[in-house]
Every structure is written in C-alpha cells, then in structure tokens.
C-alpha cells in the first residue's frame, strides 16, 4: 500500500487548477479570445525589462560554475546581502544576509517554516479566507490548522474569533496581507492590536507564538492611502515568507526567501530548523541563476498600472451590475459574493457565459468567488457584457 | 519548542559542505590555486554551449508568461514529451509524457518518491556506499533506512547481504548506479539478478517492492565496454529519479524528473501519490524557463572528455603512489581506501597538504574517502605532488 494521504492529495488537485485546465480545453474549442479565464494567479504583466536583460548579461559575462553551480543551501551570500540591504533601505530595519534563507518560492517558504516550527499535535491558526494549501502544508507536517473567521463585512481581523482560536497548543499564526483571495490589506491598527494580543497570549502560555507572514503580494497595492505594515516592526516573533513570483512576475521560476530576524526568540535555533527542514524536504538550493538575477533586481517591481486599471474597471462594472464585491486594496483578486448561496452552482452558471471564476469554498469562505484580474485589460473589457448577462440571470 | 529533528538536521550540516566551506576560507587565506578542493560534486565542465544559447534565444523570442509563468504541477507538456521521446529513442522504450513528473532536481525526485510510497513503519533498503541524504529523506518520511553492504572488493551487489536486508516491511530499494561515491556501475547481470530476486520476494510477500533508481550520473560513463542498464527494462516496478545536474552541468538550476512507467503496479495511483507528495512538500512546479530549455536540450551531454582525462590521471597516479582505489566506471568520484582505519584522521592529515577529501563514513563505508574529480585537470595535475607526499606519510 502506497501512502494514501499523498495519493488522495494527488487525486484531488486544486479546484483552481481544474478550472484552469477546463479553460485551456475550452480555448482550443471556441477560440482564445472567447473564453474569459479568471482562474489562475499567473501574472500577465511581464517582468521588469531589467530582469530578462540581467539573465542575458549574466549568461554572457559569467562562468557556468557561478551561473549554474550549486549555491550554499541557505542561498548565495551576495543575493542575501542585496535583499537585506533593500529591506533595510525601505523599512528602516537592520537585517543581515545571515537572517535570510533563499527558497523555491512562497509555497516552499511556508512549507519549510511550518516544518521547522511544528511538532506533532501543534496548532497553526489562520484567518479565513486563506490559501487552501495552508491546510495541506500544516496537516502533512503533523499539525492542525485552526481557522479564525474575519469580519464578514471588512475581512479585517475579528478579535473575538481570534481569542477563541488561539490556545496553548498554538505554535504559529499565518497572516496573508494583501490577501489572496480577498485583496484586503490588514491596516496598521489591526497589526498593532494583533501584536498586542499575541504578546499577551505568549506571556500567559509561557512560550512564543510565531507570526508567519505570507507576503507574495506585499508590493501589490494600488492606492496612496494604503500601505502594508512591515510586520517584524510590530511583533518580535515574526517570520517573513516572501516570494518574487508576483512582484517581479516570475511565478514559474520559484524564487523567494524566509526571513528570521535576530529579535525572534531563539532566532539561531529557528534558523537552523529552517535549514534542516529545507534539507529534509529535498530543497538543495534555490535556482542559482535566478538567485543571481534577484541580487541585481530585487528592488524592482512589475508595472502595477495594468493591475490598477483592471481592478478599477472590474470593480466599478461589477458593482454597477449589482454584484457585491469587496474593494481590493492589493493583490490581484476581486472577491465577490455569490448571488446564490452555493458558489459552485454560481460558477457553473458563469461558465455558460464563458466566465471562469473560482468558488471560494476551499478558501474557507463558502458563498464567495475569486476573480483573478492579473489578465489583459482587453480580456476584462471583453468580459463585461458576459458579466452583465450573468447579473441578469439573477435579476440583480 | 520548535521541531527538534529539523533543528538538529540544520545544525549538523553535511560533512561535505563543511569541508567545502573550509576550502572557501582557505583559498582566501593562501590563494585560489594553492588549495586542492575535491569535496563537492559541483561540475567544473561547463554546460553544452547550446544550453546558454537556448536560454538567451527563449528570452528573446518568448512571452514572459510562457517563459516565467507557472507550468502545470507535473511540468510543461512539451518538456515531458521531449524527454519521453529522447528516452524512447535511446532505450527502445515507449514512455509517454504522462509518465513523467518534472522536479527541482534529484533530491526533490527522491524525497517526493519516498514520501509518495512510504507509510509509517515501512523500510527502504539501499546499498552502501550510499548518498547520506537517503537517510534524511527516508527517516523524515516516517520510514526506516536499511543498509545492505556491497562486495568489499568490487562494490557490486552482495546478494547474501541483500537477502537478509529485504523483509516483508520493505517498500522500496534505492539503487544508485553509476554510484556516488564509488563510481561503480552495476553491470547487466547484477541488475538481472536483482530483478529476479525482487520478483521472488514480491511473490512471497504479496506486495510490490519498488526499485527506485537514483540516476543523476547515468550519462557519465567513460569506457566503451561499460554501459548503464536502463532499469525499467529489467524490472516491472522500477521508478526512475533523474536529474540534469550532472549530464548538463546545471546543478544549481534544480531540474530533473520522476518517471513512473505504465507497467508499474497501480501505476496511475503511484503517479497520483507523486503529484500529491510534490504538492505536500511545497513544490509548485519545476523552474519554468529551465523546463523550456530542457525541452530543447535534453538530448545533450556536457563534455565528458575532461572527466575521463581527470579520472585516468588521478587513478593512475594514486595507485602508482601506493593508494588502493576502486576503478571508477562512471560518475566523477574516485573512491579510495584510507591507509589508516580512521578516514577522518586521514583526511585531517591530507589537509596539511591542502588536499580536501571527504571521509566516507556518512556514506556507510568507514575507512574510505571520496575524491570528487569534477575539477580542472590543472588542479589534478598540481595536486599530484601533494598526494605523493601524503603517501609518504604512510610509507606506502
């Protein structure tokens, strides 16, 4: 008998990937521009031009051993120093290269951190809506995921729910802001209150509660009055899981990092456990050439103008048609209330208009759908009549 | 309390990496060409020139979504088809794209396969000498590694030892040929006998015993009379774990695959478990641009001439000086008997001559050292007087 947990995980692939696969088939049937696929968080905006230029320049000017050889398991020293410098400049922090562990993207960052921290029977708390793989990563590490519902109107933290969710068994809390799938940013007062709450519970229980911040969308905010608080400045035991997938539009290249600040309790032990977990999970090093590119481009961000345009176009049109949407501060997802209680049934009806939306049940919020607007603005424009017809089905 | 297993794994980094780090420091102290570092399997031979040309051509001609976007979790379809075609052409097999799962290199291939197959309490058998991370990957998957010693003269399979090692609890056997660290290739009669033995045990126990072939060195053989049998042709329940790290000199890029042939018992369930394990371990997809490069270059191999020259130069000199070495058929390691029982003590004495060798204790073969000759031929030539002096210490 092979491992049944793994077999079942493999046979129940993510709903998102299923819809995306349907979209690929459907495009072949009726044509590329006839299908309005909003399923996948695959950035449509290209990487900053410097990224591809740097790849080419490095290929032309470097030895293959430097370019394609192993780096240390923790990552290339110069890359880690460049990232630390960039963070310090932007956030007034004082991180060192040695606080950073380079990873194969956000999923690896999270899985490694969870594996490093958790013992069997531990609990990890997160806020709904949440990225479904949190459950997979946590449960296959022998721990339990405890979900705390956010405020149903604002999707900000509901501290009464949180107070009930955090117990002596809580090893860590995962926070994802800007949020996938709601687009909501937890404001400074929320982070301050969260830090205070966790510190009180740490004192009460006599052990640290780590705050894992899953931040692939940190750079993706669109309004001058919205900023993403840098969590390590508010809470001592914060561990940052970052990915360049979205900020540099490199999701397939699998590149990110884990930041374990010095202030974290037993910081060097935690960092060692991160190294050990990376090793145990089969991560030898993050892709080398891309690490060297990141050293030179980690201060850049893809053109956010397209996302802002898309967000405004879509949010304004859908609310005008009568849909109820959460106003997204960041990320590239619009979170919409399903006009009928069963979001899957709603998504099936949307399919009839070639609109591919993702029901948010697996994100812990039934009755909502996620619309990934990291697509061409043209696709958004062309899809609007279909959304209008869909609204008509529900007499909105 | 954070996870103690992970913390300990992180604090006990591989002996090889420690020696390599010493070499880096030492080179800064006394000069690049004064240190003879034979510690790391980091290929010195560049990638075939087509590899870097393909990277650049793809950057110039492809959209960023194709180049840097997510591929399917199993990998890009065209890449998988190209690899299947290449294998079929070379080995007369009939694999399909759907039999292949793209990975972030050999370590990921192995970790994913072990996680997919093993339940708690299962045993995995391997032959000594073996790559030390087998133990890490197996034990952190809740299974036990059982080591079967090979013939001490030839390092071919000792079937008496194997008969004692394989029991009803054996879920799989890992074979690594050409072998790291011995360089030995298991000959066709060995593979045939192994297949027959495993089939008998499968019948006796009434369940499959998977043969995991760890093959990063498959292409690295140097003599016309030595060929590496393609294991799936000899045994039904064989699963291939491959990496392009050595064949294309791309170890840092993290690219490889798992091949689950159709003939494997419950092949589609095993493949699903591989997908599930990849997901649970945080692998979203193998690096995308490198997947696209592999589609176009998977038939190539780096220049093996340098390795052959290095092997002959080193083997001939060291045996002439009186050392006892295993003649390496392939890979790029020379396996040498330590002239004193304690190989670590011998390696310390070698250090006095700036020779950085790896004691093979962690490979399950105390009393031996590994010499990685994937270095410049110049380094080999320059190191010979030091080896001669080292032999003198032992009056060889």
Coordinates of C-alpha atoms in Angstrom, one line a residue, chain A residues 1-4 6-7 9-14 17 40-44 46-47 51-52 55-56 59-60 64-65 67-73 104 107-108 111 115-119 122 133 136-137 140 171 207 210 245-246 249-254 268-270 272-273 275-277 279-290, chain B residues 1-4 6-7 9-14 17 40-44 46-47 51-52 55-56 59-60 64-65 67-73 104 107-108 111 115-119 122 133 136-137 140 171 207 210 245-246 249-254 268-270 272-273 275-277 279-290:
Chain A
X1 CA 0.0 0.0 0.0
X2 CA 1.5 3.3 -1.0
X3 CA 0.9 6.5 1.0
X4 CA -2.9 7.1 1.0
X6 CA -0.4 11.5 -0.8
X7 CA -2.4 9.5 -3.3
X9 CA -3.8 14.8 -2.4
X10 CA -2.7 13.9 -5.9
X11 CA -6.1 12.8 -7.0
X12 CA -7.9 15.9 -5.5
X13 CA -6.0 18.6 -7.3
X14 CA -6.8 22.2 -6.5
X17 CA -6.1 24.1 -11.5
X40 CA -5.2 31.5 -12.1
X41 CA -2.9 33.9 -10.2
X42 CA -0.4 33.7 -13.1
X43 CA 0.7 37.3 -13.7
X44 CA 0.0 38.6 -17.2
X46 CA 5.7 41.0 -17.9
X47 CA 8.7 41.0 -15.6
X51 CA 15.1 41.1 -15.3
X52 CA 15.4 39.5 -18.7
X55 CA 19.6 37.0 -17.3
X56 CA 21.2 37.6 -20.6
X59 CA 24.9 34.4 -19.3
X60 CA 27.3 36.5 -21.4
X64 CA 28.9 28.4 -15.8
X65 CA 30.1 27.4 -12.4
X67 CA 25.8 30.8 -13.1
X68 CA 24.5 27.2 -12.8
X69 CA 26.6 25.7 -10.0
X70 CA 25.2 24.9 -6.5
X71 CA 24.9 27.8 -4.1
X72 CA 25.1 27.2 -0.4
X73 CA 21.9 25.6 0.9
X104 CA 11.9 28.0 -4.3
X107 CA 4.9 27.6 -1.1
X108 CA 8.4 26.3 -0.2
X111 CA 6.2 24.5 4.0
X115 CA 8.0 22.0 9.1
X116 CA 10.8 23.8 11.1
X117 CA 8.4 25.0 13.8
X118 CA 5.7 22.4 14.3
X119 CA 5.8 19.2 16.4
X122 CA 0.7 21.6 17.4
X133 CA -2.5 24.9 0.6
X136 CA -2.1 20.7 3.2
X137 CA 1.3 22.1 4.4
X140 CA 1.2 16.9 6.4
X171 CA 2.6 27.3 17.6
X207 CA 6.1 30.1 25.0
X210 CA 5.3 32.8 15.9
X245 CA 6.5 35.5 -8.1
X246 CA 4.2 38.4 -8.1
X249 CA 6.1 38.4 -12.4
X250 CA 8.3 35.3 -12.1
X251 CA 5.9 32.7 -10.6
X252 CA 7.3 29.8 -12.6
X253 CA 10.9 30.5 -11.6
X254 CA 10.3 29.5 -8.0
X268 CA 19.5 31.0 15.5
X269 CA 17.8 27.8 16.5
X270 CA 14.8 28.7 14.4
X272 CA 18.9 26.2 11.9
X273 CA 15.5 24.4 12.0
X275 CA 17.9 24.9 7.2
X276 CA 17.1 21.4 8.5
X277 CA 13.6 21.5 7.1
X279 CA 17.2 19.8 3.7
X280 CA 14.7 17.2 4.9
X281 CA 12.2 18.3 2.2
X282 CA 14.7 17.9 -0.6
X283 CA 15.5 21.5 -1.3
X284 CA 19.2 21.7 -2.1
X285 CA 19.3 25.3 -3.0
X286 CA 17.0 27.9 -4.7
X287 CA 17.6 28.1 -8.5
X288 CA 21.1 29.5 -8.9
X289 CA 20.9 31.8 -12.0
X290 CA 17.6 33.3 -10.8
Chain B
X1 CA 9.7 24.1 21.4
X2 CA 10.4 24.1 17.7
X3 CA 10.9 20.9 15.8
X4 CA 14.0 19.2 17.3
X6 CA 14.7 19.8 12.0
X7 CA 16.9 21.9 14.3
X9 CA 19.4 18.4 10.9
X10 CA 20.1 22.1 10.4
X11 CA 22.9 22.1 12.9
X12 CA 24.5 19.0 11.6
X13 CA 25.1 20.1 8.1
X14 CA 26.7 17.6 5.7
X17 CA 29.5 21.2 2.8
X40 CA 32.0 18.9 -3.8
X41 CA 30.2 17.3 -6.8
X42 CA 29.8 20.7 -8.4
X43 CA 30.6 20.1 -12.1
X44 CA 33.5 22.2 -13.4
X46 CA 30.5 24.0 -18.5
X47 CA 27.1 23.2 -19.8
X51 CA 22.1 25.4 -23.2
X52 CA 23.1 29.0 -22.6
X55 CA 18.2 30.4 -22.6
X56 CA 19.1 33.6 -24.5
X59 CA 14.3 35.2 -23.6
X60 CA 14.5 37.0 -27.0
X64 CA 7.1 36.3 -20.2
X65 CA 4.0 34.4 -19.4
X67 CA 8.9 31.9 -20.1
X68 CA 8.4 32.7 -16.4
X69 CA 4.7 31.7 -15.8
X70 CA 3.6 28.7 -13.8
X71 CA 3.7 25.4 -15.6
X72 CA 1.3 22.6 -14.5
X73 CA 2.4 21.0 -11.3
X104 CA 13.6 20.5 -8.8
X107 CA 17.0 15.4 -4.2
X108 CA 13.4 16.5 -4.9
X111 CA 12.2 13.0 -1.5
X115 CA 7.1 10.4 0.5
X116 CA 4.6 9.1 -2.1
X117 CA 5.4 5.5 -1.4
X118 CA 6.1 5.2 2.3
X119 CA 3.8 4.7 5.2
X122 CA 7.9 0.9 6.1
X133 CA 20.7 12.3 2.3
X136 CA 17.4 12.0 6.0
X137 CA 14.7 11.7 3.3
X140 CA 11.7 12.3 7.9
X171 CA 8.5 -0.9 0.5
X207 CA 3.0 -6.8 -2.5
X210 CA 9.6 -0.6 -5.8
X245 CA 22.5 18.5 -12.7
X246 CA 25.5 16.4 -13.9
X249 CA 26.2 20.7 -15.7
X250 CA 23.3 22.6 -14.2
X251 CA 23.3 21.5 -10.5
X252 CA 22.2 24.9 -9.2
X253 CA 19.2 25.2 -11.6
X254 CA 17.4 22.3 -9.8
X268 CA -1.6 5.8 -12.0
X269 CA -2.1 5.6 -8.2
X270 CA 1.7 5.8 -7.7
X272 CA -1.0 10.5 -8.3
X273 CA 0.8 9.9 -5.0
X275 CA 1.8 14.6 -7.5
X276 CA 0.3 14.7 -4.0
X277 CA 3.7 14.4 -2.4
X279 CA 2.2 19.3 -3.5
X280 CA 2.5 18.5 0.2
X281 CA 6.2 19.2 0.2
X282 CA 5.7 22.7 -1.3
X283 CA 6.9 22.1 -4.9
X284 CA 4.6 24.1 -7.1
X285 CA 6.4 23.3 -10.4
X286 CA 10.0 22.9 -11.5
X287 CA 11.6 26.2 -12.6
X288 CA 9.8 27.1 -15.8
X289 CA 12.4 28.7 -18.0
X290 CA 14.8 25.8 -17.4

